[in-house]
mmCIF file of C-alpha atoms in Angstrom:
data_model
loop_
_atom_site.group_PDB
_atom_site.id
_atom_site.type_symbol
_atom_site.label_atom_id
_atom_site.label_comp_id
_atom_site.label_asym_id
_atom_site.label_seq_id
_atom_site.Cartn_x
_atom_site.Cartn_y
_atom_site.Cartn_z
ATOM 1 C CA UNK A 1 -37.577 -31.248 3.849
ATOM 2 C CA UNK A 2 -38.129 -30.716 7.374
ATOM 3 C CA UNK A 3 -34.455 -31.820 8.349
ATOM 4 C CA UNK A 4 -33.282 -29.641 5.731
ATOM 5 C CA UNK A 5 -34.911 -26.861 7.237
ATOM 6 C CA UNK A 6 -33.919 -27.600 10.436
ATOM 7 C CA UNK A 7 -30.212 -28.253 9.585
ATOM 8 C CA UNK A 8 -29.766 -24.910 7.814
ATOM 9 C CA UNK A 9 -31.385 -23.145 10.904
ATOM 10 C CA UNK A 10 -28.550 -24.766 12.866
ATOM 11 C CA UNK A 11 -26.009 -23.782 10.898
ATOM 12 C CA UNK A 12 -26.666 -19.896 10.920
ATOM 13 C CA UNK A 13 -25.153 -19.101 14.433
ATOM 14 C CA UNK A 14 -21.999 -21.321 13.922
ATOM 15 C CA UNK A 15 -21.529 -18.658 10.489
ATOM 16 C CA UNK A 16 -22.331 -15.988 12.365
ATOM 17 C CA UNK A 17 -19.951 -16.749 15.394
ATOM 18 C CA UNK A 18 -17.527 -17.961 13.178
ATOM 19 C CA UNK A 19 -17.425 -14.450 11.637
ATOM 20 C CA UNK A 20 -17.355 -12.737 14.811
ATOM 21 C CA UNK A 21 -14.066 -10.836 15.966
ATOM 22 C CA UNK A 22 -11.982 -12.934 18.995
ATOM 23 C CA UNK A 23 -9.237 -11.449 20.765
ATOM 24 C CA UNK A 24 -6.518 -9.217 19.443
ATOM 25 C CA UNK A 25 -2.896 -8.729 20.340
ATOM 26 C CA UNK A 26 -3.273 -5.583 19.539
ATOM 27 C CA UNK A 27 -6.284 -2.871 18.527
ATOM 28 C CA UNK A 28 -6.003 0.853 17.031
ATOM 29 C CA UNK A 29 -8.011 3.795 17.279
ATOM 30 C CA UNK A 30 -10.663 4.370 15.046
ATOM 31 C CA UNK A 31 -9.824 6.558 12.331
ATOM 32 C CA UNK A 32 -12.676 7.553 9.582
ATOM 33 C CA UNK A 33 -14.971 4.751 11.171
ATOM 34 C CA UNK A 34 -12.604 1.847 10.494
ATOM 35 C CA UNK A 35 -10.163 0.673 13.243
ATOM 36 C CA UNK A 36 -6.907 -1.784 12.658
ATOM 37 C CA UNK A 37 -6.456 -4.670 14.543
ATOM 38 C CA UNK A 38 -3.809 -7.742 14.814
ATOM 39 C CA UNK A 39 -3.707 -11.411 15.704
ATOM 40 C CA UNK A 40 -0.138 -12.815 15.691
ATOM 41 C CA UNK A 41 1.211 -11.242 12.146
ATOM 42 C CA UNK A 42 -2.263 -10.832 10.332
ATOM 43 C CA UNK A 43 -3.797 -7.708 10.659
ATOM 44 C CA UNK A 44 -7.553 -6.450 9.265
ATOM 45 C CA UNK A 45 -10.014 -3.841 9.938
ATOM 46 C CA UNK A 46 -13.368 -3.464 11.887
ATOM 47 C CA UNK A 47 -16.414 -1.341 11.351
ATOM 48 C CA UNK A 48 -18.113 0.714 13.550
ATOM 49 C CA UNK A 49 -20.161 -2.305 14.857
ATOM 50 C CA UNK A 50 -16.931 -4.355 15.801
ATOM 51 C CA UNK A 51 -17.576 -6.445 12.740
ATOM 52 C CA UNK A 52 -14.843 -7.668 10.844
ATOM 53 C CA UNK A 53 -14.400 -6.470 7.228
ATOM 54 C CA UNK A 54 -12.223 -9.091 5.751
ATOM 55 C CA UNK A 55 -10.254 -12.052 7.117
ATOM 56 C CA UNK A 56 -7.181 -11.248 8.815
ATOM 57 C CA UNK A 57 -4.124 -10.928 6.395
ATOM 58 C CA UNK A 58 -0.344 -10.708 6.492
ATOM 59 C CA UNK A 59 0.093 -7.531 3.652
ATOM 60 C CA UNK A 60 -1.143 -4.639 4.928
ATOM 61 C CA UNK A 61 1.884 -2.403 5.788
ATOM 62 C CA UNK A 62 2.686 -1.988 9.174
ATOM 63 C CA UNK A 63 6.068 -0.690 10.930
ATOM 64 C CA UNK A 64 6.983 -1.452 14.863
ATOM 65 C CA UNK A 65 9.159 1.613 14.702
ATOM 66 C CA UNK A 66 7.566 3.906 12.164
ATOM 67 C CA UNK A 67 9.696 7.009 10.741
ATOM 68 C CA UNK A 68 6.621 9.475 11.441
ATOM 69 C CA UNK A 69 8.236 12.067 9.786
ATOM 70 C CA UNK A 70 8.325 10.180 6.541
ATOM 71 C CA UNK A 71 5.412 10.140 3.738
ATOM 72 C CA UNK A 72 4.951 6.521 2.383
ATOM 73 C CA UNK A 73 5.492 3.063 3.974
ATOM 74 C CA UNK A 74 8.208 3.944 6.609
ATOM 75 C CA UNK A 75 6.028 5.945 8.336
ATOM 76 C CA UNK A 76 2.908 4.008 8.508
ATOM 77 C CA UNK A 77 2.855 2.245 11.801
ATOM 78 C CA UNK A 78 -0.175 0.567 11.385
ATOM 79 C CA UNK A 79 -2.620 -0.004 8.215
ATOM 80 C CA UNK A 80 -5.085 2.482 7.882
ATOM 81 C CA UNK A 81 -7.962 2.737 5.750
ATOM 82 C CA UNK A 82 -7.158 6.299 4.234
ATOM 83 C CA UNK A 83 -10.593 6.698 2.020
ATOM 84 C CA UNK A 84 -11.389 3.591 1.973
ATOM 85 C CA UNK A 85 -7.687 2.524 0.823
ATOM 86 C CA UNK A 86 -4.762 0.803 2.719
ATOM 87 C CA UNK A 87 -1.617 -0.193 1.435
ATOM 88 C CA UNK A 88 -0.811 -3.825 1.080
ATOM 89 C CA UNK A 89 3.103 -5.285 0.310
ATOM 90 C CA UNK A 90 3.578 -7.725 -1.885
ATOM 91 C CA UNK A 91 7.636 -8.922 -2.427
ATOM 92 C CA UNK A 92 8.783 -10.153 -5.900
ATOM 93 C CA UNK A 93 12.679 -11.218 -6.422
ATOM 94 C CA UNK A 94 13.086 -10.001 -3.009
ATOM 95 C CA UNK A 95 12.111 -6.549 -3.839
ATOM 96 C CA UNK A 96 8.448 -4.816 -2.075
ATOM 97 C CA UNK A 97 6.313 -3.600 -4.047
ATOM 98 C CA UNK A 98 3.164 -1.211 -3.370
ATOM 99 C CA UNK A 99 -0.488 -1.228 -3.627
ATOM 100 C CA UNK A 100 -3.764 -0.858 -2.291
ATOM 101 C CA UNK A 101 -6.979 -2.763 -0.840
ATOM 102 C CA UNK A 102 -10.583 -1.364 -0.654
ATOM 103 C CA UNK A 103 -12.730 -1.793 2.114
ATOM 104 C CA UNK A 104 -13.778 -5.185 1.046
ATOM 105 C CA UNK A 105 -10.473 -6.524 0.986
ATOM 106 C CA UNK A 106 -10.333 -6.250 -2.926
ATOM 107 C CA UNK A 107 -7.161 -5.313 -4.682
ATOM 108 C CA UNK A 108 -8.186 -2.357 -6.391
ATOM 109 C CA UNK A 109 -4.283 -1.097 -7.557
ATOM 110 C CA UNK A 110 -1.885 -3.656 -8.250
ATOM 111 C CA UNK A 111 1.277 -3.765 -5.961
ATOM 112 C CA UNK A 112 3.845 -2.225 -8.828
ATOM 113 C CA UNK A 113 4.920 0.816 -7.041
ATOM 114 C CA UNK A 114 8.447 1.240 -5.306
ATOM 115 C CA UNK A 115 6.508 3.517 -2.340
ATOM 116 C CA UNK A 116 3.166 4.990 -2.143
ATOM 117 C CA UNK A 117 1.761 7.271 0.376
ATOM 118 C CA UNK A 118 -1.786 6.950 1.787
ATOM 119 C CA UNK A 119 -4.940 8.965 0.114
ATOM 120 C CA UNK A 120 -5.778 12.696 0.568
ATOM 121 C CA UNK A 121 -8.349 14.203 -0.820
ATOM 122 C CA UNK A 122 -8.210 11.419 -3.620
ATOM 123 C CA UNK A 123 -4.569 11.554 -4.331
ATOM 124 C CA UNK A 124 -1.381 9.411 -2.979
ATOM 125 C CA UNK A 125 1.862 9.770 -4.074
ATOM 126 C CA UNK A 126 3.880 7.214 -5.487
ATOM 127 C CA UNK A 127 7.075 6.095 -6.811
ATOM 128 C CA UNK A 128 6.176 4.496 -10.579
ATOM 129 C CA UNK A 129 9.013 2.070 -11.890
ATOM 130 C CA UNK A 130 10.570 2.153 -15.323
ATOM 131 C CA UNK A 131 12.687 -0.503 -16.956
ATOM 132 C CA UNK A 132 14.630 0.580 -19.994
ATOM 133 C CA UNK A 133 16.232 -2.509 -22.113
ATOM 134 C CA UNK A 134 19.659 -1.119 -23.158
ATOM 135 C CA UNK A 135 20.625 -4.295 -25.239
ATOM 136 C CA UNK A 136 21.783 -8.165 -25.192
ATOM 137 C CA UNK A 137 25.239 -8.786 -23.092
ATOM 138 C CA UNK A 138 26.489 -11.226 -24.754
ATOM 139 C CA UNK A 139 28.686 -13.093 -22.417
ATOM 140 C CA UNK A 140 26.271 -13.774 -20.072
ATOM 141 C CA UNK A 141 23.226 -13.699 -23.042
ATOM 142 C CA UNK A 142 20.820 -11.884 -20.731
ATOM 143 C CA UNK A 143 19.119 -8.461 -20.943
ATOM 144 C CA UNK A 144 20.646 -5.505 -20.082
ATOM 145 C CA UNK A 145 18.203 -2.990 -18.184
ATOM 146 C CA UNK A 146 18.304 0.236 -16.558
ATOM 147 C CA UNK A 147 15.618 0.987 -13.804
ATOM 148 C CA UNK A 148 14.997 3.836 -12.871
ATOM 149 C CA UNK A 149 11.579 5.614 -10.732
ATOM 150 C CA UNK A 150 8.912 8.856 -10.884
ATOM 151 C CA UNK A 151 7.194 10.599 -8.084
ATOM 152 C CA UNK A 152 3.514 10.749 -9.391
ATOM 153 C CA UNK A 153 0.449 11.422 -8.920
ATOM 154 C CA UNK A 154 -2.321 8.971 -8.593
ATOM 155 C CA UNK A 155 -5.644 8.552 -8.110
ATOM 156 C CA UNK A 156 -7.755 6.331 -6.237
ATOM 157 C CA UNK A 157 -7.758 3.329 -9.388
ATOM 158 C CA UNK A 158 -4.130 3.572 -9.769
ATOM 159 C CA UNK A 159 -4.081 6.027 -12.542
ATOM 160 C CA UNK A 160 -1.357 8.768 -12.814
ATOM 161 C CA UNK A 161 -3.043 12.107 -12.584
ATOM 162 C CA UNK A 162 0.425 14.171 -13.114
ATOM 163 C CA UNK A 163 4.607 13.440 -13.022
ATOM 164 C CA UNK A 164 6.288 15.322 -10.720
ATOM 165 C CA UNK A 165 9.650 14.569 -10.675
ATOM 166 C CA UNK A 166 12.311 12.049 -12.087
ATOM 167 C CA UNK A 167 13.767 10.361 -13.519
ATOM 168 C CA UNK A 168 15.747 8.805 -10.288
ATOM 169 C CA UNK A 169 18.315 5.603 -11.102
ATOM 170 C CA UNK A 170 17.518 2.732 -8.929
ATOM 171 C CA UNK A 171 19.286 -0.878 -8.607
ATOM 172 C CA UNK A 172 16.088 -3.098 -8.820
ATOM 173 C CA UNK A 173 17.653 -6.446 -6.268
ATOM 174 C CA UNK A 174 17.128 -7.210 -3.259
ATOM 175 C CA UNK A 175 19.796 -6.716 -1.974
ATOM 176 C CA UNK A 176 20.402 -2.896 -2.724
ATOM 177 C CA UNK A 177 16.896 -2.256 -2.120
ATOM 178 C CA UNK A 178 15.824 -3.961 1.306
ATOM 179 C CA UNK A 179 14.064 -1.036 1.813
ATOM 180 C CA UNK A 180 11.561 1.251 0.087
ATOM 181 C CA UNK A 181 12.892 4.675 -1.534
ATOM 182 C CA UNK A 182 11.882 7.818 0.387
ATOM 183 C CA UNK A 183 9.174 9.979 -0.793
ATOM 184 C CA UNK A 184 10.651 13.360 -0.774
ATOM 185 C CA UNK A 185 7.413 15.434 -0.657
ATOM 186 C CA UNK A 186 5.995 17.696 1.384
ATOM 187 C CA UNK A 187 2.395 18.734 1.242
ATOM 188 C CA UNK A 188 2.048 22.670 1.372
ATOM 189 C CA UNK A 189 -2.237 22.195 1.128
ATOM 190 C CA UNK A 190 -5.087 20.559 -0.141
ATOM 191 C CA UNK A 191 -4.002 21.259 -3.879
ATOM 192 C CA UNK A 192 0.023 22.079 -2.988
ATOM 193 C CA UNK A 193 2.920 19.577 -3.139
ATOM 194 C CA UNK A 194 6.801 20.140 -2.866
ATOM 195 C CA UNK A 195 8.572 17.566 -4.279
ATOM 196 C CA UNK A 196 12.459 17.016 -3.899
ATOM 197 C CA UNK A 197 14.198 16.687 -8.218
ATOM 198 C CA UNK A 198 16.898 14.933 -9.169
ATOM 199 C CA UNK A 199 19.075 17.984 -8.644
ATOM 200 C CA UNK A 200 18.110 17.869 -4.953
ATOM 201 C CA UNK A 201 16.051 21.123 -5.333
ATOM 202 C CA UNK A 202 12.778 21.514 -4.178
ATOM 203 C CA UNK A 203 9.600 22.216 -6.633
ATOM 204 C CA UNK A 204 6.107 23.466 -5.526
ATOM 205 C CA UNK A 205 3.380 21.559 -7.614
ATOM 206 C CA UNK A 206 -0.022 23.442 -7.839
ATOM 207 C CA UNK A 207 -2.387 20.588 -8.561
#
């Protein structure tokens, strides 16, 4: 009993050293208490303590040349926890899709969206896909299906809150969609968005 004892005492500071942050190639400010750092091409979050949250990963969205002038993935240059949410890739067929991570590390909304922006005031917008099955072609004997995307609303489980605009077409392969399709929105205020139709018009959405 006594070596049992002993051995678990042993063990505790290897654990707790073990979970202890290194070095980082690179550190962010800290933004609503959490702060993003990097080793090599994983990337995680620390607390106000310097304590890691969750072991380093390689899909939370980051850009080395971020568009800042662009809501959703192109403009995030490093992952942020936006309300205790950040956005994590994850690629299917070639194509990225969109979700997001709680503060744990937990998937809390599946990666299914085209784009997504990060959280304000409990809402991101995102870019829902839509497959349509159109029929059987029967030369080839495969599917025929039309894609095509929304700009919603969401809320912090994943769940659309409104539609704002769409339907846009979209070619769903990777190689006519290397990259994520632009948000076209603007927020006006807390409860105001201006989203860019089909008809390239703008529409303001009171929320």
């Amino acid at each position: 009993m006594k070596n049992l004892i002993l051995g678990i005492l042993l063990s505790i500071p290897f654990v707790l050293f073990a979970q202890e942050p290194k070095e980082f190639d690179f550190v962010s400010d800290q933004q609503d208490g959490f702060t993003a750092v990097k080793q090599g091409s994983n990337w995680g979050f620390l607390n106000t303590s310097g304590e890691l949250l969750f072991e380093l990963r390689n899909d939370l969205v980051a850009n080395e040349n971020p568009k800042s002038d662009k809501i959703g993935v192109a403009g995030v240059k490093y992952p942020q926890l936006k309300e205790e949410r950040a956005i994590i890739r994850k690629q299917k067929d070639g194509v990225n899709y969109y979700g997001f991570i709680n503060a744990e590390g937990k998937t809390i909304i599946e990666p299914e969206f085209l784009n997504v922006s990060n959280f304000s005031n409990g809402k991101a917008v995102a870019l829902k896909l839509e497959e349509e099955r159109l029929g059987e072609n029967q030369l080839l004997g495969k599917n025929v299906i039309s894609y095509k995307y929304d700009v919603v609303l969401i809320d912090k489980t994943g769940e659309v809150l409104k539609y704002l605009e769409g339907p846009f077409p979209v070619s769903v392969s990777k190689e006519k969609l290397r990259d994520a399709p632009a948000i076209n929105a603007k927020w006006l205020g807390e409860n105001v968005v201006s989203v860019k139709g089909p008809n390239k018009k703008w529409r303001v959405h009171k929320l």
